[in-house]
Structure formats: C-alpha cells, structure tokens
C-alpha cells in the first residue's frame, strides 16, 4: 500500500514555534489533518477543537523531550 501524503504549504502562515513564515505545511495522515513546520519540529493535529484540546493536554505527556 502506497503511503502518499498530500502536502501543501500554507501561504502567509507563521510557525508558532520558530516564527518562520511559509514553513507550515498541511497534510493528511490516517484521515487526520495535520500541521507541521519544515523548519523545526513543530507539529499539530488539526481536526476539531475537541481533539485539539485533547492533543494539547496530551502534549505534556507525549513530549518527553525538554527544550533546554
Ligand atoms: Zn517552525
């Protein structure tokens, strides 16, 4: 099974992590819309607010690495 992901950049979008412009790309993975920055490791799942909120609260659990 080919795992083709359609990625598209969001024009004018600013990465909340590194602050770079036009580096955010939107793509689908397992029918979930995801947002990722190509410059840094920023990634976010863009679905609905409920999942977004859950994703945010999970970030502390999943994000084991600490930027120091
Ligand atoms: Zn970034």
Short mmCIF file of C-alpha atoms and ligand atoms in Angstrom, two decimals:
data_model
loop_
_atom_site.label_atom_id
_atom_site.label_comp_id
_atom_site.label_asym_id
_atom_site.label_seq_id
_atom_site.Cartn_x
_atom_site.Cartn_y
_atom_site.Cartn_z
CA UNK A 1 0.00 0.00 0.00
CA UNK A 2 1.48 3.29 -1.01
CA UNK A 3 1.55 5.90 1.67
CA UNK A 4 1.09 9.03 -0.30
CA UNK A 5 0.51 12.10 1.72
CA UNK A 6 -0.64 15.20 0.01
CA UNK A 7 1.20 18.11 1.49
CA UNK A 8 0.57 21.71 0.87
CA UNK A 9 2.11 24.78 2.32
CA UNK A 10 0.02 27.43 3.94
CA UNK A 11 0.84 30.75 2.42
CA UNK A 12 1.27 33.51 4.94
CA UNK A 13 1.18 31.17 7.91
CA UNK A 14 3.65 31.73 10.67
CA UNK A 15 5.05 28.91 12.71
CA UNK A 16 4.21 29.42 16.40
CA UNK A 17 7.32 27.52 17.35
CA UNK A 18 10.17 29.03 15.33
CA UNK A 19 8.33 32.03 13.94
CA UNK A 20 9.26 31.32 10.33
CA UNK A 21 6.89 32.28 7.57
CA UNK A 22 5.52 29.91 4.92
CA UNK A 23 7.09 26.87 6.51
CA UNK A 24 3.87 25.33 7.74
CA UNK A 25 2.51 22.50 5.69
CA UNK A 26 -0.80 20.79 5.90
CA UNK A 27 -1.24 17.13 5.16
CA UNK A 28 -3.43 14.19 5.88
CA UNK A 29 -2.33 11.18 7.82
CA UNK A 30 -4.82 8.46 8.62
CA UNK A 31 -7.60 10.84 7.64
CA UNK A 32 -6.39 13.29 10.23
CA UNK A 33 -5.40 16.74 9.11
CA UNK A 34 -2.02 17.61 10.45
CA UNK A 35 0.05 20.72 10.53
CA UNK A 36 3.80 20.63 10.58
CA UNK A 37 6.67 23.03 10.22
CA UNK A 38 9.50 22.08 7.89
CA UNK A 39 11.99 24.26 9.72
CA UNK A 40 11.53 22.99 13.22
CA UNK A 41 9.84 20.08 14.91
CA UNK A 42 6.56 21.85 15.35
CA UNK A 43 3.61 19.63 14.57
CA UNK A 44 -0.05 19.88 15.34
CA UNK A 45 -3.07 17.81 14.59
CA UNK A 46 -5.73 19.93 13.02
CA UNK A 47 -9.05 18.26 13.45
CA UNK A 48 -11.74 19.71 15.62
CA UNK A 49 -11.50 21.73 18.79
CA UNK A 50 -12.18 18.71 20.94
CA UNK A 51 -9.28 16.76 19.52
CA UNK A 52 -7.20 19.90 19.51
CA UNK A 53 -7.79 20.41 23.19
CA UNK A 54 -7.09 16.78 23.92
CA UNK A 55 -4.00 16.97 21.79
CA UNK A 56 -2.79 19.97 23.72
CA UNK A 57 -3.26 18.31 27.10
CA UNK A 58 -1.54 15.21 25.80
CA UNK A 59 1.40 17.26 24.63
CA UNK A 60 2.81 17.34 28.11
CA UNK A 61 2.58 13.59 28.36
CA UNK A 62 3.90 12.76 24.92
CA UNK A 63 6.52 15.48 24.79
CA UNK A 64 9.19 13.73 26.79
CA UNK A 65 11.99 15.87 25.49
CA UNK A 66 12.55 19.19 27.14
CA UNK A 67 13.96 22.14 25.26
CA UNK A 68 16.71 23.49 27.43
ZN1 LIG B 1 8.74 26.11 12.90
#
